[in-house]
Coordinates of N, CA and C in Angstrom, one line a residue:
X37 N -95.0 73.0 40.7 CA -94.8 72.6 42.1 C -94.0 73.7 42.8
X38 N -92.9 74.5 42.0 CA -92.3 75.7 43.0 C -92.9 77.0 43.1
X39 N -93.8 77.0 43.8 CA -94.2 78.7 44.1 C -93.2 79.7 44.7
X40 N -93.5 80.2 45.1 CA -92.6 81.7 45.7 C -91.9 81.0 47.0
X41 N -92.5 80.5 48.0 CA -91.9 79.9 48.8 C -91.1 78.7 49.0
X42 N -91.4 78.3 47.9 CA -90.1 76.7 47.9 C -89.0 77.3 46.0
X43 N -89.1 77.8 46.1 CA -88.4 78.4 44.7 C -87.1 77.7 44.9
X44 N -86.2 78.0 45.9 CA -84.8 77.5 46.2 C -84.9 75.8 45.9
X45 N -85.5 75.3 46.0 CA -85.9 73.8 45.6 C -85.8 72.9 43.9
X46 N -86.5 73.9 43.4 CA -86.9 73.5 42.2 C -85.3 72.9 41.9
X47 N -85.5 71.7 41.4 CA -84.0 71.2 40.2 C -84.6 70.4 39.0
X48 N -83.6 70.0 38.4 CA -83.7 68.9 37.6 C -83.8 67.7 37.9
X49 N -83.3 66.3 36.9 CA -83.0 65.0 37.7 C -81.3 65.6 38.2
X50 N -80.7 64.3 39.0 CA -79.8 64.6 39.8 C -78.1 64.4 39.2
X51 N -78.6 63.5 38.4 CA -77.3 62.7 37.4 C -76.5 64.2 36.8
X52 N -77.4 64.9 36.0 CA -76.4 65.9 35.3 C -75.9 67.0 35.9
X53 N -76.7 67.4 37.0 CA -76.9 68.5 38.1 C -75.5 68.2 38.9
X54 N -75.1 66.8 39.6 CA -74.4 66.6 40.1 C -72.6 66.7 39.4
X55 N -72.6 65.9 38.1 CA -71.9 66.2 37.1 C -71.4 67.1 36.9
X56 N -71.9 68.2 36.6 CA -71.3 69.3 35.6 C -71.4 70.5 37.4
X57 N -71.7 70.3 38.2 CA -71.2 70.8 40.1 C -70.2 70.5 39.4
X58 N -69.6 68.8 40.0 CA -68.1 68.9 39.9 C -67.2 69.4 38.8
X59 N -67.9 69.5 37.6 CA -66.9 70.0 36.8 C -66.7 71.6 37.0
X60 N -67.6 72.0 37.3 CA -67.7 73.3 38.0 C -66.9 73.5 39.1
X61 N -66.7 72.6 39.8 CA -66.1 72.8 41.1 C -64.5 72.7 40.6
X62 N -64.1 71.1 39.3 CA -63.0 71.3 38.8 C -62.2 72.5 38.3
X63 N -63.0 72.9 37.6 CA -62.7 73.8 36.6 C -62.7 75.1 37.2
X64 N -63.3 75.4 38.5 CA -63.6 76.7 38.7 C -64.5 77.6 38.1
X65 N -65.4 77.0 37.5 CA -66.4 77.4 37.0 C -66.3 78.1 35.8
X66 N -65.9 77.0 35.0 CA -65.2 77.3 33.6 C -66.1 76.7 32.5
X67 N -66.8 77.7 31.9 CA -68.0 77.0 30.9 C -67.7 76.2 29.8
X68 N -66.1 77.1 29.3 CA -65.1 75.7 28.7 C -65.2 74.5 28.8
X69 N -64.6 74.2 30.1 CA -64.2 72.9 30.4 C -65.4 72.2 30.8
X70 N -66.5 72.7 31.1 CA -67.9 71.9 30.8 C -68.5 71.6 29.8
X71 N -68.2 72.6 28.4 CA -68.3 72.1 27.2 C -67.2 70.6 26.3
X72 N -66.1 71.0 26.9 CA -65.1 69.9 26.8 C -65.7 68.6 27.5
X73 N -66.3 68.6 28.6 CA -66.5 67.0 29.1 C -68.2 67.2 27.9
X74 N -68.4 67.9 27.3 CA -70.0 67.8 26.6 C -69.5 66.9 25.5
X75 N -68.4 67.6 24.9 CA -67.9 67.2 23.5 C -67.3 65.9 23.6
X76 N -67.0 65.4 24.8 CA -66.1 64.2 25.2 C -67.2 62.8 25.6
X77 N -68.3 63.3 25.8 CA -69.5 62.4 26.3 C -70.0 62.1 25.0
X78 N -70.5 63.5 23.6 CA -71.1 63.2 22.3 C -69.7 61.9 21.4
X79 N -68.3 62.4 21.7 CA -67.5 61.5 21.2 C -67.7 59.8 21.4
X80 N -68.0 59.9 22.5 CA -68.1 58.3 23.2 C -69.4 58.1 23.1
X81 N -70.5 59.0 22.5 CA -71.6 58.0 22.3 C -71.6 57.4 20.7
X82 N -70.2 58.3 19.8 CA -70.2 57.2 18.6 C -69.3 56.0 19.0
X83 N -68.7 56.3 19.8 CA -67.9 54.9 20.2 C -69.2 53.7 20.7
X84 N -70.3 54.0 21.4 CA -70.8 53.1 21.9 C -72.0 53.0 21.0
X85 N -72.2 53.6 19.7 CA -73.3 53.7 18.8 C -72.7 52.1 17.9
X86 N -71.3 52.3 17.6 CA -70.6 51.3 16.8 C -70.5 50.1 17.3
X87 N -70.9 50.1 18.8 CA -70.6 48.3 19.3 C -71.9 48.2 19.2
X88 N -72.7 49.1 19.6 CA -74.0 48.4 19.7 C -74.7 48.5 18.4
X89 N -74.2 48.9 17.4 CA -74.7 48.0 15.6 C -73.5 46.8 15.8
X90 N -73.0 47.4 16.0 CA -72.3 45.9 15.7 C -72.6 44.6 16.7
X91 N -73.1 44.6 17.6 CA -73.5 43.4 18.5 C -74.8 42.6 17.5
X92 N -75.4 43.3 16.0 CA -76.6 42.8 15.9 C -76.2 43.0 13.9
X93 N -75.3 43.6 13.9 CA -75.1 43.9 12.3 C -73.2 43.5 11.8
X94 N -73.0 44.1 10.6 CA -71.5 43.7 10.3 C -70.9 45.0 10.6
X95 N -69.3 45.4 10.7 CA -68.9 46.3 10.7 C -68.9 47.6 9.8
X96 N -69.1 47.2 8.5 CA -69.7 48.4 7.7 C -70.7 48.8 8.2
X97 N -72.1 48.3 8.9 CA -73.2 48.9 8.7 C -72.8 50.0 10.4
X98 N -72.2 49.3 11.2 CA -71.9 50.0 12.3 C -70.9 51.4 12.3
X99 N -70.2 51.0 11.4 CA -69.3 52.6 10.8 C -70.4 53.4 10.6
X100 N -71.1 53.3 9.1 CA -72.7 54.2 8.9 C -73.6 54.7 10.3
X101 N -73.8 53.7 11.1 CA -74.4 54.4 12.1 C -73.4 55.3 13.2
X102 N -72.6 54.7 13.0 CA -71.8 56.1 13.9 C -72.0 57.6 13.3
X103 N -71.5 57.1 11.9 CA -71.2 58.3 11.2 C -72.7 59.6 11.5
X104 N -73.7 59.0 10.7 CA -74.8 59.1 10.7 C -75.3 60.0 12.5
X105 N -74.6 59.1 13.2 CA -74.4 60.3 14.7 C -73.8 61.4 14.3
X106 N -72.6 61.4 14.0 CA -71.7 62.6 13.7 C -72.5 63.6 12.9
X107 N -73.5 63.4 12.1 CA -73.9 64.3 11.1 C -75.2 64.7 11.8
X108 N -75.9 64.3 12.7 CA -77.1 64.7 13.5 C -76.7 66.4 14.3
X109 N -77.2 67.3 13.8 CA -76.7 68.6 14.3 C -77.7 68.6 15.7
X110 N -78.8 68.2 15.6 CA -79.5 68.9 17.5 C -78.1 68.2 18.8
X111 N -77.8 67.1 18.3 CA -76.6 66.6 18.9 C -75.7 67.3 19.5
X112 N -74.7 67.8 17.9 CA -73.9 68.9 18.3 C -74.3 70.3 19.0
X113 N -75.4 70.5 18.4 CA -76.4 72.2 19.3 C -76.0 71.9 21.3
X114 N -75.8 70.3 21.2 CA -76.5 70.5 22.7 C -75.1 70.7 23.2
X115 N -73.7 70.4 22.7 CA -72.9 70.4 23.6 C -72.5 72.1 24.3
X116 N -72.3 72.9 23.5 CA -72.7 74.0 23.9 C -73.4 74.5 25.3
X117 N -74.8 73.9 25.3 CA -75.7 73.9 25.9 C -75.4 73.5 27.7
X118 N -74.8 73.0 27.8 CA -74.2 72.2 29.0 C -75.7 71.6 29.5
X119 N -76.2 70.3 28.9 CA -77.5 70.3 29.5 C -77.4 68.4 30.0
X120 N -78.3 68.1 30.4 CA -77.9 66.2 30.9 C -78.9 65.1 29.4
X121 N -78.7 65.9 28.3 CA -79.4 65.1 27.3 C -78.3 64.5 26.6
X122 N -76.6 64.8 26.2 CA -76.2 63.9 26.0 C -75.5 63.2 26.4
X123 N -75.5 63.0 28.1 CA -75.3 61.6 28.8 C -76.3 60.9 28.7
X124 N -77.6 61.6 28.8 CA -78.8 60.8 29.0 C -78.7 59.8 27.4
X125 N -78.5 60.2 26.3 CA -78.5 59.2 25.4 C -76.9 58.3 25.7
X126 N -76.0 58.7 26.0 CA -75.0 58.0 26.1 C -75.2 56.5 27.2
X127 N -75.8 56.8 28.2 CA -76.4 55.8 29.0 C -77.4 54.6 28.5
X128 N -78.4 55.9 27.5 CA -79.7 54.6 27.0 C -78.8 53.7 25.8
X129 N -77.9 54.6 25.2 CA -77.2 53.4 24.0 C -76.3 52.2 24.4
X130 N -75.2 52.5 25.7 CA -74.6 51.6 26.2 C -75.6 50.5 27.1
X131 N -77.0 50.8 27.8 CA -77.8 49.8 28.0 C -78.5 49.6 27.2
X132 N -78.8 50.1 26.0 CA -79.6 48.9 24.9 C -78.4 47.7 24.5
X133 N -77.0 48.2 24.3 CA -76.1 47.6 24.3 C -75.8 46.8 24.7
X134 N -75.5 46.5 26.4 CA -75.5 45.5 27.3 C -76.9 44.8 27.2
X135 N -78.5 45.2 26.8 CA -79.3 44.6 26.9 C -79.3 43.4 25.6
X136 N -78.9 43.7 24.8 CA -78.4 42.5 23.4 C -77.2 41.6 23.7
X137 N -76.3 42.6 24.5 CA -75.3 41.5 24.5 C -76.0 40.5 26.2
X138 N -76.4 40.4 26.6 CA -77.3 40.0 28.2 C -77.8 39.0 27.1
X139 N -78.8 39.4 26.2 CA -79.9 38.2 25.3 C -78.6 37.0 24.4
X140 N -77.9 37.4 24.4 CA -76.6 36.9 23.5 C -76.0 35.8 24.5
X141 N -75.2 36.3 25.7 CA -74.4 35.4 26.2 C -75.2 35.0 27.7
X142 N -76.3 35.6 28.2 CA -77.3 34.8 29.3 C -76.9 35.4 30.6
X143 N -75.6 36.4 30.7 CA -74.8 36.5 32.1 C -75.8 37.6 32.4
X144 N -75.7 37.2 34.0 CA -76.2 38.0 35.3 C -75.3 39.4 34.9
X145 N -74.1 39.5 34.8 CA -73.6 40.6 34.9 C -73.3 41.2 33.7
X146 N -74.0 41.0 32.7 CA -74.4 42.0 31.6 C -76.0 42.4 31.9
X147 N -77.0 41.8 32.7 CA -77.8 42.4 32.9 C -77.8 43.2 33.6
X148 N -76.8 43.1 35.0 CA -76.8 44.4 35.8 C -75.9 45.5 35.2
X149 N -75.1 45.6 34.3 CA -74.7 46.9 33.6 C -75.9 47.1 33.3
X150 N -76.8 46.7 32.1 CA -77.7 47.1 31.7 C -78.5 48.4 32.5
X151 N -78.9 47.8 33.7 CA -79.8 47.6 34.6 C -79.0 49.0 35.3
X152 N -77.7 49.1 35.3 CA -77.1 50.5 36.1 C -77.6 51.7 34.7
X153 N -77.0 51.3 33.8 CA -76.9 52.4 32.6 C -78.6 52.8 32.8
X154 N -79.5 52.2 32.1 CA -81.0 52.2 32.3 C -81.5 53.0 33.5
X155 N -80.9 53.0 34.7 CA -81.4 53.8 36.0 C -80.4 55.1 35.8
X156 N -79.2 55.0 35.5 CA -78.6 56.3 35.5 C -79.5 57.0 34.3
X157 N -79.7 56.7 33.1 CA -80.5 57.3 32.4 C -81.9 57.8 32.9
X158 N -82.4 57.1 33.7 CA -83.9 58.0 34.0 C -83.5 59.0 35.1
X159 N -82.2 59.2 36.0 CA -82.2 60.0 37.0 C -81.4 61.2 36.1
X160 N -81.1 60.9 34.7 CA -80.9 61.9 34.4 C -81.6 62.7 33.5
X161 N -82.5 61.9 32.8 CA -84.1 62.6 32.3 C -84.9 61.6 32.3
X162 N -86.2 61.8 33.7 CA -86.7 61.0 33.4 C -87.6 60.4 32.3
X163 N -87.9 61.0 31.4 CA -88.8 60.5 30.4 C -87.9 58.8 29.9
X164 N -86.7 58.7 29.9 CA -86.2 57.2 29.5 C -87.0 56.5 30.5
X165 N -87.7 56.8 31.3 CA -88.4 55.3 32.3 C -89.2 54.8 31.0
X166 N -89.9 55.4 29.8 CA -90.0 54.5 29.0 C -89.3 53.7 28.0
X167 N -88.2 54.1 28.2 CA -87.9 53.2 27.4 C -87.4 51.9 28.4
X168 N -87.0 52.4 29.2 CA -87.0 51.3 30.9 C -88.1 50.0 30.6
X169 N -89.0 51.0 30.9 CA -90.3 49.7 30.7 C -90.0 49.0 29.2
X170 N -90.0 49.8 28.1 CA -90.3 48.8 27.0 C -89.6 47.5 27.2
X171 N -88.0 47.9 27.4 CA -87.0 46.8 27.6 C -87.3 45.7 28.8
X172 N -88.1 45.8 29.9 CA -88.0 45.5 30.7 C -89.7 44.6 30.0
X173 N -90.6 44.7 29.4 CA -91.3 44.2 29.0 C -91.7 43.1 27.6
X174 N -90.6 43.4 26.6 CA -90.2 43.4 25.8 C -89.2 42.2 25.7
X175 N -88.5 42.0 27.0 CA -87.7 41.2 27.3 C -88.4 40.3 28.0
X176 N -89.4 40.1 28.6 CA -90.1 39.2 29.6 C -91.5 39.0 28.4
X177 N -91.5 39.2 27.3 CA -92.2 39.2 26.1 C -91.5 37.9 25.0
X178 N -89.9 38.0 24.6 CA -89.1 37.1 24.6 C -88.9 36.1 25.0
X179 N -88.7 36.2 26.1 CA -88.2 35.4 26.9 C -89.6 34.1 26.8
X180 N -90.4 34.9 27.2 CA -91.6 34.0 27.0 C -91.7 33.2 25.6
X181 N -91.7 34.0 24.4 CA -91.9 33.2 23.5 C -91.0 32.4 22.9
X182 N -89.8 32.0 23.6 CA -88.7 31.1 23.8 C -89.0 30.0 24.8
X183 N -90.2 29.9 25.2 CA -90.2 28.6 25.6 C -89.3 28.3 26.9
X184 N -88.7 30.0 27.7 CA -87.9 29.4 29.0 C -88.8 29.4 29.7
X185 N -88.1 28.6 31.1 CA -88.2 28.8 32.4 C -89.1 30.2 33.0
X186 N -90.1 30.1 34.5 CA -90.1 31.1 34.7 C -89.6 31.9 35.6
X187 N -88.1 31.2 36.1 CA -87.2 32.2 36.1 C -86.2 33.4 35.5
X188 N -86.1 31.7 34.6 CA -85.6 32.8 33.1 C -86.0 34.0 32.6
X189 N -87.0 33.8 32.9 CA -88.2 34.9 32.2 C -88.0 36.1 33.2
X190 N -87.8 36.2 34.2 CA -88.7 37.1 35.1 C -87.3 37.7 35.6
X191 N -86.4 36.9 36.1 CA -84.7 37.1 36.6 C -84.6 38.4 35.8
X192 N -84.2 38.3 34.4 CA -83.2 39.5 34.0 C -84.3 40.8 33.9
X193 N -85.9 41.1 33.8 CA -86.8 41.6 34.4 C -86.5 42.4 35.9
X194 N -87.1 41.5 36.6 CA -86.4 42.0 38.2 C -85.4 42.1 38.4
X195 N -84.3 42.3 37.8 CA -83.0 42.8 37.7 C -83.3 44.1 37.5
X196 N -83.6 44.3 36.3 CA -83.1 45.8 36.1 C -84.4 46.4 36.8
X197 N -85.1 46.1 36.5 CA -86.6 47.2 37.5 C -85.6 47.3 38.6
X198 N -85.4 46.4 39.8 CA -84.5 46.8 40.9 C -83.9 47.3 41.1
X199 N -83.0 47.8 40.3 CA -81.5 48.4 39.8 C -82.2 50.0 39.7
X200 N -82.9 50.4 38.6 CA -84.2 51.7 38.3 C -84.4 51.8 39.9
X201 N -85.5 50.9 40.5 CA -86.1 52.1 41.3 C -84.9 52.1 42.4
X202 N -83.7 51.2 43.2 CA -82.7 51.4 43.8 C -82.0 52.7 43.5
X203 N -82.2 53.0 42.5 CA -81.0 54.0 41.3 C -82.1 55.9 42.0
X204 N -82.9 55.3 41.9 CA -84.2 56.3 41.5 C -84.7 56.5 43.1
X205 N -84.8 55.8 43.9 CA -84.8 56.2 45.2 C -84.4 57.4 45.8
X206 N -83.3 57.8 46.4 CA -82.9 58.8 46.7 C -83.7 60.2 46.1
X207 N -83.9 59.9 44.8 CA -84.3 61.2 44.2 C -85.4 61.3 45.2
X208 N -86.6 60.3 44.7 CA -87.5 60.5 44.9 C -88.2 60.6 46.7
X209 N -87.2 60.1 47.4 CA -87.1 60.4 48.7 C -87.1 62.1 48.7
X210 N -85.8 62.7 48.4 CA -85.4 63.7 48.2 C -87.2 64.9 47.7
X211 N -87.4 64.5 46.6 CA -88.6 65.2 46.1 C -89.8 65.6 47.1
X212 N -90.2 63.9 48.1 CA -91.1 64.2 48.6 C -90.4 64.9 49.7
X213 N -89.5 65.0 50.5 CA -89.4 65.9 51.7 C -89.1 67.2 51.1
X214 N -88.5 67.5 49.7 CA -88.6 69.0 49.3 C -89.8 69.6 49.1
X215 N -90.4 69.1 48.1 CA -91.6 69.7 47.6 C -93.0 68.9 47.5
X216 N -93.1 68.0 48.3 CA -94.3 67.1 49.2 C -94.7 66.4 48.4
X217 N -94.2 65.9 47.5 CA -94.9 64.7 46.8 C -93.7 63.9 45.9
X218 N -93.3 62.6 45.2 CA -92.3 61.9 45.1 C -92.1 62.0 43.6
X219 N -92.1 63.6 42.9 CA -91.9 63.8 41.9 C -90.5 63.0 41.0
X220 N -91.3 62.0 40.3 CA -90.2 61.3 39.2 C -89.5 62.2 38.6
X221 N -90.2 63.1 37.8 CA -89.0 64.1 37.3 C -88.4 65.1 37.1
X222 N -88.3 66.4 36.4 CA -88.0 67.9 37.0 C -89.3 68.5 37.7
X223 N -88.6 69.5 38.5 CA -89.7 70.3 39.1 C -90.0 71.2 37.9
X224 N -89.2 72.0 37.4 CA -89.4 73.0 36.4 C -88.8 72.3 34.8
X225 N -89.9 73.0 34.2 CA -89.8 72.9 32.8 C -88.9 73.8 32.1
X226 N -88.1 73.2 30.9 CA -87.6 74.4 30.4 C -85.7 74.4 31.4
X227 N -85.8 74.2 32.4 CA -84.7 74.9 33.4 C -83.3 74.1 32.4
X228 N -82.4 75.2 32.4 CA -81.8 74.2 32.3 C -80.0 74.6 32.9
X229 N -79.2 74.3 33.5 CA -78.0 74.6 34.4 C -77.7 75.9 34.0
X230 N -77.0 76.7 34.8 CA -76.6 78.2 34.5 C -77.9 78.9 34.3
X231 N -78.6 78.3 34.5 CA -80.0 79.7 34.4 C -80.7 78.8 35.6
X232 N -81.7 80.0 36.2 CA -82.5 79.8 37.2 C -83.8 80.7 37.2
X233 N -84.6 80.4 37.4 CA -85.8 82.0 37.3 C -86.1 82.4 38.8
X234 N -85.3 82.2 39.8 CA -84.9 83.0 41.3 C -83.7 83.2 41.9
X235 N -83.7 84.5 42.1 CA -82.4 84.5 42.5 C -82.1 84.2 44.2
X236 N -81.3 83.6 44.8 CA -81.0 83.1 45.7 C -80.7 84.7 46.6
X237 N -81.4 85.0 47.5 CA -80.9 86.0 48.5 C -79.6 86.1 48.8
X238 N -78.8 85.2 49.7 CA -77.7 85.1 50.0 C -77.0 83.6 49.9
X239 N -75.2 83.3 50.1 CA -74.8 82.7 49.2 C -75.2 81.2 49.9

């Protein structure tokens, strides 16, 4: 979609791009301290790897699965990297999270965390819209074979879809007046922060 004349356009999704700006903007443009918020995001996705075995297992088995993060090296490779893949898993684990604990205690307002984490995750790579859907299908699959209501059924559904494309809007507003059509997800392949394949004329 970026040829020669919309080149200045091309981005990623918006979640990580905007992120690691400000940390940029913090830091002064300190590749450091962008790595520091990397290493600080991979830290807290074993914190949120352990509630979420634990919402469905005992606490031994949830220690192992943390651990078991800690030992995944593409993981560690990425902090380095300054890229928006390990918020994007930090997001999908805290809403599979809230999505168990939602099926557990029935509240409106564990579906809408859900339903926030889940849309921050696709604006920051979109490929999680599937896992969006599965949950969002999967649940209204449940729900059905429990014998609820069909509001029951359909409520924590149109929750989070709402939440997604509310979340997801802007982008895709943004996309079509950039580059003419309501691209869900990067313009360019490959791109990833600190590198660009055009260089900007002036600043």
């Amino acid at each position: 979609f970026c040829r020669p004349s919309n080149q200045v356009t091309a981005a990623r999704e918006p979640v990580p791009v905007l992120l690691f700006a400000a940390v940029a903007w913090l830091g002064k443009d300190s590749l450091w301290l962008a790595e520091i918020v990397e290493a600080i995001i991979y830290l807290a996705i074993i914190v949120a790897i352990y509630f979420l075995t634990l919402e469905w297992a005992n606490p031994r088995s949830a220690v192992i699965a943390s651990f078991l993060w800690t030992m995944y090296l593409p993981a560690l490779e990425l902090i380095p990297q300054v890229s928006g893949d390990l918020f994007t898993a930090l997001c999908v684990t805290l809403a599979i999270l809230f999505v168990l604990r939602a099926r557990t205690t029935g509240k409106t307002r564990d579906w809408v965390i859900a339903g926030i984490y889940l849309g921050l995750a696709v604006i920051s790579r979109s490929a999680t819209l599937v896992i969006a859907f599965v949950v969002i299908v999967g649940q209204i699959v449940e729900a059905w074979h429990q014998g609820l209501k069909l509001k029951e059924i359909l409520q924590p559904a149109i929750l989070i879809f709402g939440l997604i494309i509310l979340m997801m809007a802007p982008w895709l507003i943004r996309n079509r007046l950039s580059l003419g059509r309501p691209i869900l997800g990067s313009s360019l392949t490959g791109y990833n922060l600190y590198r660009h394949n055009y260089m900007l004329g002036s600043p």
